[in-house]
Amino acid sequence: MIKYLWILIAFTFLLSAYNWYEEGYFSFLGFCVANLGAVATPILATLILQGVSKLSGLPDLPFKFSAVLSVVLSLVAYAYYALNGRAENSGTSAAQMHVIVVPIVLLSFTLLTSLMALVTSVVFKLSEGKNA
């Protein structure tokens, strides 16, 4: 499953790169901000899932849910931006806010769902110990 998440993250990066090309800001800093911000949150969620599944004894189902949700939300958001076309007057348009605001919102959402996954996994682990 983790392999498929990485493939979706790569596809999200390609969609973000296409959107960056479409907008016409050809600088290295613009490329880094626009495209690395698009995939930073899904990468974080997938790395958390990998760490939990390999290093801890906690159930990883809640972390799988969090990672899948993060990757799918990022993919849907950047597919929308890539397919929506170039923003009119994009240098001053509010449409450019997706470069900054969307990664921050996705990061906040992923951190919240990862925290909820941690609490859920601990509760599952504790209830598993009581039933045994």
Tab-separated table of C-alpha atoms in Angstrom:
chain	number	residue	atom	x	y	z
A	1	MET	CA	0.000	0.000	0.000
A	2	ILE	CA	2.829	2.385	0.810
A	3	LYS	CA	4.225	1.854	-2.686
A	4	TYR	CA	0.945	3.101	-4.180
A	5	LEU	CA	0.977	6.160	-1.930
A	6	TRP	CA	4.444	7.050	-3.247
A	7	ILE	CA	3.186	6.681	-6.824
A	8	LEU	CA	0.279	9.036	-6.083
A	9	ILE	CA	2.681	11.512	-4.476
A	10	ALA	CA	4.840	11.441	-7.621
A	11	PHE	CA	1.738	12.042	-9.732
A	12	THR	CA	0.768	14.966	-7.479
A	13	PHE	CA	4.259	16.408	-7.956
A	14	LEU	CA	3.890	16.142	-11.731
A	15	LEU	CA	0.515	17.898	-11.602
A	16	SER	CA	2.008	20.631	-9.445
A	17	ALA	CA	4.970	21.022	-11.814
A	18	TYR	CA	2.567	21.318	-14.743
A	19	ASN	CA	0.617	23.981	-12.858
A	20	TRP	CA	3.859	25.841	-12.126
A	21	TYR	CA	4.827	25.696	-15.815
A	22	GLU	CA	1.358	26.845	-16.818
A	23	GLU	CA	1.536	29.885	-14.545
A	24	GLY	CA	4.830	30.989	-16.093
A	25	TYR	CA	7.011	31.708	-13.042
A	26	PHE	CA	10.324	30.237	-14.137
A	27	SER	CA	12.610	30.600	-11.157
A	28	PHE	CA	14.212	27.950	-8.984
A	29	LEU	CA	12.751	29.458	-5.812
A	30	GLY	CA	9.282	29.546	-7.376
A	31	PHE	CA	9.659	25.925	-8.428
A	32	CYS	CA	10.683	24.855	-4.925
A	33	VAL	CA	7.927	26.777	-3.156
A	34	ALA	CA	5.144	25.767	-5.532
A	35	ASN	CA	6.045	22.120	-6.063
A	36	LEU	CA	7.702	21.002	-2.852
A	37	GLY	CA	4.890	22.556	-0.854
A	38	ALA	CA	2.437	20.452	-2.843
A	39	VAL	CA	4.032	17.150	-1.836
A	40	ALA	CA	5.538	17.898	1.575
A	41	THR	CA	2.412	16.992	3.514
A	42	PRO	CA	1.658	13.686	1.752
A	43	ILE	CA	5.327	12.731	2.119
A	44	LEU	CA	5.160	13.483	5.844
A	45	ALA	CA	2.001	11.401	6.277
A	46	THR	CA	3.502	8.488	4.340
A	47	LEU	CA	6.743	8.620	6.332
A	48	ILE	CA	4.762	8.596	9.586
A	49	LEU	CA	2.885	5.533	8.325
A	50	GLN	CA	6.149	3.794	7.373
A	51	GLY	CA	7.680	4.575	10.741
A	52	VAL	CA	4.690	3.332	12.707
A	53	SER	CA	4.310	0.149	10.675
A	54	LYS	CA	8.006	-0.777	10.958
A	55	LEU	CA	9.136	0.581	14.304
A	56	SER	CA	6.246	0.464	16.734
A	57	GLY	CA	3.884	-2.145	18.036
A	58	LEU	CA	0.882	0.097	17.526
A	59	PRO	CA	-1.878	-0.841	15.100
A	60	ASP	CA	-1.240	1.022	11.871
A	61	LEU	CA	-4.774	1.103	10.428
A	62	PRO	CA	-5.544	4.628	11.737
A	63	PHE	CA	-2.233	5.859	10.294
A	64	LYS	CA	-3.090	4.253	6.946
A	65	PHE	CA	-6.359	6.161	6.947
A	66	SER	CA	-4.554	9.422	7.757
A	67	ALA	CA	-1.930	8.892	5.053
A	68	VAL	CA	-4.448	7.921	2.383
A	69	LEU	CA	-6.620	10.916	3.249
A	70	SER	CA	-3.646	13.276	3.057
A	71	VAL	CA	-2.404	11.899	-0.258
A	72	VAL	CA	-5.858	11.900	-1.852
A	73	LEU	CA	-6.683	15.449	-0.697
A	74	SER	CA	-3.384	16.717	-2.064
A	75	LEU	CA	-3.881	14.868	-5.335
A	76	VAL	CA	-7.412	16.219	-5.772
A	77	ALA	CA	-6.366	19.783	-4.934
A	78	TYR	CA	-3.446	19.872	-7.341
A	79	ALA	CA	-5.363	18.033	-10.075
A	80	TYR	CA	-7.944	20.801	-9.796
A	81	TYR	CA	-5.248	23.487	-10.041
A	82	ALA	CA	-3.519	21.808	-12.984
A	83	LEU	CA	-6.713	21.213	-14.935
A	84	ASN	CA	-8.253	24.595	-14.116
A	85	GLY	CA	-5.877	26.468	-16.382
A	86	ARG	CA	-3.868	29.623	-16.045
A	87	ALA	CA	-5.230	32.258	-13.685
A	88	GLU	CA	-6.011	35.603	-15.282
A	89	ASN	CA	-3.578	38.306	-14.217
A	90	SER	CA	-1.822	35.640	-12.172
A	91	GLY	CA	0.864	37.928	-10.787
A	92	THR	CA	-1.648	39.761	-8.618
A	93	SER	CA	-4.466	37.248	-8.553
A	94	ALA	CA	-5.716	35.621	-5.383
A	95	ALA	CA	-5.584	32.353	-7.331
A	96	GLN	CA	-1.860	32.265	-6.523
A	97	MET	CA	-2.660	31.843	-2.832
A	98	HIS	CA	-2.895	28.085	-3.385
A	99	VAL	CA	0.895	28.020	-3.454
A	100	ILE	CA	1.040	29.078	0.210
A	101	VAL	CA	-2.359	28.525	1.809
A	102	VAL	CA	-3.167	25.027	0.533
A	103	PRO	CA	0.076	23.415	1.789
A	104	ILE	CA	-0.448	25.042	5.203
A	105	VAL	CA	-4.053	23.837	5.397
A	106	LEU	CA	-3.052	20.334	4.266
A	107	LEU	CA	-0.224	20.261	6.823
A	108	SER	CA	-2.570	21.318	9.628
A	109	PHE	CA	-5.122	18.721	8.580
A	110	THR	CA	-2.484	15.966	8.338
A	111	LEU	CA	-1.006	16.789	11.732
A	112	LEU	CA	-4.492	16.718	13.262
A	113	THR	CA	-5.390	13.388	11.653
A	114	SER	CA	-2.001	11.916	12.620
A	115	LEU	CA	-2.577	12.951	16.232
A	116	MET	CA	-6.046	11.412	16.123
A	117	ALA	CA	-4.512	8.249	14.595
A	118	LEU	CA	-1.979	8.087	17.421
A	119	VAL	CA	-4.692	8.372	20.064
A	120	THR	CA	-6.833	5.784	18.283
A	121	SER	CA	-3.905	3.365	17.950
A	122	VAL	CA	-3.031	3.695	21.631
A	123	VAL	CA	-6.665	3.083	22.597
A	124	PHE	CA	-6.757	0.013	20.320
A	125	LYS	CA	-3.515	-1.273	21.831
A	126	LEU	CA	-4.729	-0.733	25.407
A	127	SER	CA	-8.097	-2.382	24.754
A	128	GLU	CA	-6.308	-5.275	23.069
A	129	GLY	CA	-4.261	-5.813	26.231
A	130	LYS	CA	-7.339	-5.782	28.471
A	131	ASN	CA	-9.156	-8.354	26.347
A	132	ALA	CA	-6.255	-10.813	26.317
